CSV table of C-alpha atoms in Angstrom, one decimal:
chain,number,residue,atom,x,y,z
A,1,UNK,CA,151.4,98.2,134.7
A,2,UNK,CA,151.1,100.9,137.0
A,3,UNK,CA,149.4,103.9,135.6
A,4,UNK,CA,149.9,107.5,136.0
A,5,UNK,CA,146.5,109.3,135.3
A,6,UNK,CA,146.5,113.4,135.5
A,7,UNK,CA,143.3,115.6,137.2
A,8,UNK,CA,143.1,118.6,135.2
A,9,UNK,CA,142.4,122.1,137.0
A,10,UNK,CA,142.4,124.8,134.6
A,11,UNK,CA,142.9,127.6,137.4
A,12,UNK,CA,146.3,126.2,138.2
A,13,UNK,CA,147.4,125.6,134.8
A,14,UNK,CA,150.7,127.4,134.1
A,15,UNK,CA,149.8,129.2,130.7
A,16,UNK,CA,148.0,127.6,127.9
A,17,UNK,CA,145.6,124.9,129.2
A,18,UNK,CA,145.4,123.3,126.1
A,19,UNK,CA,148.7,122.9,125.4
A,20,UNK,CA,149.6,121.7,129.2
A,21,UNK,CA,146.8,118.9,128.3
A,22,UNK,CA,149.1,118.4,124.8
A,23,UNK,CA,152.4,118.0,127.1
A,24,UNK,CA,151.0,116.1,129.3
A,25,UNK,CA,149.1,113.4,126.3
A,26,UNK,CA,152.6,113.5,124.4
A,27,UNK,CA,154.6,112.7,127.8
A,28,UNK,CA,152.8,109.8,128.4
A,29,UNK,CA,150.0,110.2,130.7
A,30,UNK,CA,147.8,106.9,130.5
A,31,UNK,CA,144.9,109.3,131.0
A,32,UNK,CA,143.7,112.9,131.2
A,33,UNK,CA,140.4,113.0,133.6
A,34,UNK,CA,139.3,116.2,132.7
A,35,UNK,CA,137.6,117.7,136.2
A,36,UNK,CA,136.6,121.0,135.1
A,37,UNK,CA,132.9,120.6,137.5
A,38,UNK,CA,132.7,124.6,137.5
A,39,UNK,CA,131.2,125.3,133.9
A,40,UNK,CA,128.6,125.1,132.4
A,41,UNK,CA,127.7,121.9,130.3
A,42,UNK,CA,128.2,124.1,127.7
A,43,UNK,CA,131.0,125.2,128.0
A,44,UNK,CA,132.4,122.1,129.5
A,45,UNK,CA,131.0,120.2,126.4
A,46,UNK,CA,133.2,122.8,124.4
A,47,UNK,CA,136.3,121.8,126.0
A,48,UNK,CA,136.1,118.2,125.9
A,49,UNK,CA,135.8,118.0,122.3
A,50,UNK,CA,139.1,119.6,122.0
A,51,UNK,CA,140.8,118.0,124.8
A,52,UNK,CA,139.2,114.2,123.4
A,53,UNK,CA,141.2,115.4,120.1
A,54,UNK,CA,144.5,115.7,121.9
A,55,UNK,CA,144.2,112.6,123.7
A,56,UNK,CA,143.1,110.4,120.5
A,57,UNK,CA,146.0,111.9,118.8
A,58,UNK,CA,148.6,111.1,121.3
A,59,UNK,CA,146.8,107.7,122.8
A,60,UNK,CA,145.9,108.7,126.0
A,61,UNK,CA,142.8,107.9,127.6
A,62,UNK,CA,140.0,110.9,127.9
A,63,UNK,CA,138.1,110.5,130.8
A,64,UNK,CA,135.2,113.1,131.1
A,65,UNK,CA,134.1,114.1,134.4
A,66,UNK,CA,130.6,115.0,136.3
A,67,UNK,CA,128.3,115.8,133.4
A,68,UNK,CA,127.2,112.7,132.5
A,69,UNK,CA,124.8,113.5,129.5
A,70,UNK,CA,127.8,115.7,127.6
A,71,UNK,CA,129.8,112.2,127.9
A,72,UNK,CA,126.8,110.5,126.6
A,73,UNK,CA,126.8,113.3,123.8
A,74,UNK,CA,130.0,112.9,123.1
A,75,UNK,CA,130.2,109.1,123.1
A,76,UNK,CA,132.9,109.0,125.4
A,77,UNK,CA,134.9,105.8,126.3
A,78,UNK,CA,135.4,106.5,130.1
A,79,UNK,CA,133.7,108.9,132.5
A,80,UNK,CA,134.4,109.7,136.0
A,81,UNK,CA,132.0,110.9,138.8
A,82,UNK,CA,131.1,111.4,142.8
A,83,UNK,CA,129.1,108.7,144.0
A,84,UNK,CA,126.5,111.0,144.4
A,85,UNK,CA,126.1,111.4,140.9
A,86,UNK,CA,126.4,107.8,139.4
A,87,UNK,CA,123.7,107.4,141.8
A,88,UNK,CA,121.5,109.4,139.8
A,89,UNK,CA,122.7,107.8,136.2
A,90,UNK,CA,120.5,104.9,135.0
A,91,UNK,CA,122.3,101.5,134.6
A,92,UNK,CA,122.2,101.7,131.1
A,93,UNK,CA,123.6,105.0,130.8
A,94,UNK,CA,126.5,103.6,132.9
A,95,UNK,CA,126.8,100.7,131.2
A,96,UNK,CA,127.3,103.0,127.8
A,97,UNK,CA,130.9,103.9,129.4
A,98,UNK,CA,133.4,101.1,128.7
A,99,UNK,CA,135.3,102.6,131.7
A,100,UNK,CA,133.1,104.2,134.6
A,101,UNK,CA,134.8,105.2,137.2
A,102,UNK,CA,133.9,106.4,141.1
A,103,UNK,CA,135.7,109.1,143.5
A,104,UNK,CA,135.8,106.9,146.9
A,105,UNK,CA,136.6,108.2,150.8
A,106,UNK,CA,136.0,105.3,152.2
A,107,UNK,CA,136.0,100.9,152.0
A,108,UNK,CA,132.0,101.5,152.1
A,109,UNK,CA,132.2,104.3,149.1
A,110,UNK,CA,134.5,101.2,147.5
A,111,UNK,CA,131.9,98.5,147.3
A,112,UNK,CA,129.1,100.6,146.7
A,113,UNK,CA,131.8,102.3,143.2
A,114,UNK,CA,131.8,98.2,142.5
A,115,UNK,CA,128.2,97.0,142.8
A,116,UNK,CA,127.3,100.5,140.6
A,117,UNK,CA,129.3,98.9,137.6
A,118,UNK,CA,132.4,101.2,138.1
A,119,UNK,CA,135.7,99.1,136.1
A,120,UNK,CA,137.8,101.5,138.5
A,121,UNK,CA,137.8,104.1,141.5
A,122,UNK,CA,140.0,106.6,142.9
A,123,UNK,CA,141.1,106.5,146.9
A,124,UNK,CA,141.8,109.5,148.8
A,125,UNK,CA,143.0,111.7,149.7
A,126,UNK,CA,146.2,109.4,150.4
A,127,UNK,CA,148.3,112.0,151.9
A,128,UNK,CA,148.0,115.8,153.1
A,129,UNK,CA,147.5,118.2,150.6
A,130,UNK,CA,146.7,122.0,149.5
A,131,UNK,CA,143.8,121.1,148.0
A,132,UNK,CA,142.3,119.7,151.2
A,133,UNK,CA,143.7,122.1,153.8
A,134,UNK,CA,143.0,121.3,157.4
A,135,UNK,CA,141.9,117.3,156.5
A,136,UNK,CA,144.8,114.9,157.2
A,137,UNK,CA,146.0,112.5,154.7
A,138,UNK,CA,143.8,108.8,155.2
A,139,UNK,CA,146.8,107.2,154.6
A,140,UNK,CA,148.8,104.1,152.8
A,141,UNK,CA,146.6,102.0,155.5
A,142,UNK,CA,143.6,103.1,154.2
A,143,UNK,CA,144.5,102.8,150.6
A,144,UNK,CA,145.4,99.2,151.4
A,145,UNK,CA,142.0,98.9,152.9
A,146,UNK,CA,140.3,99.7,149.5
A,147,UNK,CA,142.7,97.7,147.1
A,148,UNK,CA,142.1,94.3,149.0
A,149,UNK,CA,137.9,94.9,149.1
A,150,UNK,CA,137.2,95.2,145.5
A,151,UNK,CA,138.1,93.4,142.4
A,152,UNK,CA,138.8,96.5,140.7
A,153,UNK,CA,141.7,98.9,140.0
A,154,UNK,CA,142.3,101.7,142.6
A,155,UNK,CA,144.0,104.7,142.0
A,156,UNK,CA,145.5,106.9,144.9
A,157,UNK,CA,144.7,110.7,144.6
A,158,UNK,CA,145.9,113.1,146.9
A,159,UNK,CA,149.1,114.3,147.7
A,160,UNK,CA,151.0,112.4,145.1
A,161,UNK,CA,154.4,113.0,144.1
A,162,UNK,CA,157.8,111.7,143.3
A,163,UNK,CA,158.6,111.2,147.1
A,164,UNK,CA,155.7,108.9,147.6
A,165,UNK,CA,155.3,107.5,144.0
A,166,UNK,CA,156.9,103.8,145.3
A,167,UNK,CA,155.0,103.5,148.6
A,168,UNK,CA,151.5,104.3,146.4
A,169,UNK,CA,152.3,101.2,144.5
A,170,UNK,CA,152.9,99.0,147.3
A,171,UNK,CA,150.2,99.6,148.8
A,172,UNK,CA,148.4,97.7,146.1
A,173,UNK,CA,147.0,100.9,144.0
A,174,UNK,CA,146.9,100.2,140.0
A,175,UNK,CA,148.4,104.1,139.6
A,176,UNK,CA,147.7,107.0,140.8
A,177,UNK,CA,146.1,110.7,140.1
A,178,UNK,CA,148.5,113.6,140.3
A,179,UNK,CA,147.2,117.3,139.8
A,180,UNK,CA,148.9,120.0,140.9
A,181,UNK,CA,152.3,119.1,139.2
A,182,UNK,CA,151.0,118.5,136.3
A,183,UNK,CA,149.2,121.8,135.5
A,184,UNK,CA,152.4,124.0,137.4
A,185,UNK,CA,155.8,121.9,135.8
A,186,UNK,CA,158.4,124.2,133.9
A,187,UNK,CA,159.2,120.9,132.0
A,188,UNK,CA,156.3,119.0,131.6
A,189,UNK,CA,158.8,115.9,130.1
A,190,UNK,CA,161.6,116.1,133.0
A,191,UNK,CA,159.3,115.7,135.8
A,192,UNK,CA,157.6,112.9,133.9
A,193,UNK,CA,160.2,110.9,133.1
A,194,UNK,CA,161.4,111.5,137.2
A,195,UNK,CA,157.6,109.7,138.2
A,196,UNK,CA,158.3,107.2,135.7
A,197,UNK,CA,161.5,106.4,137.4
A,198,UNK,CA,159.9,106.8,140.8
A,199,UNK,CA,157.0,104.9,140.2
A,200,UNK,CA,158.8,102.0,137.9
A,201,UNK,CA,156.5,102.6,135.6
A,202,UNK,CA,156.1,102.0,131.9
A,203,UNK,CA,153.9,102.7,129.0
């Protein structure tokens, strides 16, 4: 089954963030990684309770991001992280997580997510994008790269969309990230149902 995960970023939300996290669960996102690294743990402990109620109440995955002792707190089923930071996590800590996962930039970063314990990673950025001005897309070659070198699931991030959606999965990735659209869509169900179709994919 490929999977269609969404990377939150509150500052591009269009309107209510809560709600866009809602549309998004009740859509059909498999997961909502929730990469709010700019607060506080405080406040960022404060948000995830609410978002982890969404997600349990539509069945999507809630995947807490960067602060690894509010996802301990919280007892939270799947965390996400820079490499730089699982680095710093104990191996029981990490082992808490039924599903760890890594941000990876290259095959190295790949091996490295897999010997740490990670069940998946994320590969990018695939293609050019806003969010990474001036730093050219590594490409379906690279994401290749990174699906055949581990035994885990890789997830494309970067530039994602409808147009690409097919070629992503080709390439060997388990699903991909998509961010942008997400938090900016009119219709929040349209354009999902248009990456379904894209994407073949299915719940």
């Amino acid at each position: 089954m490929f999977k269609l995960l969404c990377v939150t970023n509150r500052h591009l939300c269009r309107g209510d963030f809560l709600k866009r996290v809602e549309a998004l669960a009740a859509a059909g996102a498999w997961g909502i990684l929730l990469r709010e690294k700019d607060l506080s743990p405080e406040d960022y402990r404060t948000l995830a309770r609410q978002v982890q109620e969404i997600c349990q109440e539509y069945g999507a995955r809630c995947i807490l991001h960067n602060f690894a002792s509010v996802a301990l707190e919280l007892q939270a089923e799947a965390f996400h992280a820079p490499l730089a930071v699982l680095r710093q996590i104990g191996e029981a800590e990490r082992r808490a997580f039924p599903t760890l996962g890594a941000s990876c930039h290259s095959v190295e970063d790949a091996r490295e997510a897999q010997a740490l314990g990670c069940t998946y990673l994320t590969a990018g950025h695939i293609f050019d994008t806003d969010s990474k001005k001036g730093l050219p897309g590594r490409g379906l070659d690279f994401l290749r790269a990174v699906c055949t070198c581990v035994d885990i699931p890789a997830y494309a991030i970067g530039g994602i969309g409808e147009e690409n959606l097919a070629a992503v999965r080709q390439a060997g990735a388990a699903g991909a990230c998509l961010m942008s659209g997400p938090m900016t869509w009119a219709d929040v169900e349209t354009h999902w149902k248009r990456l379904q179709k894209a994407g073949e994919y299915h719940v």
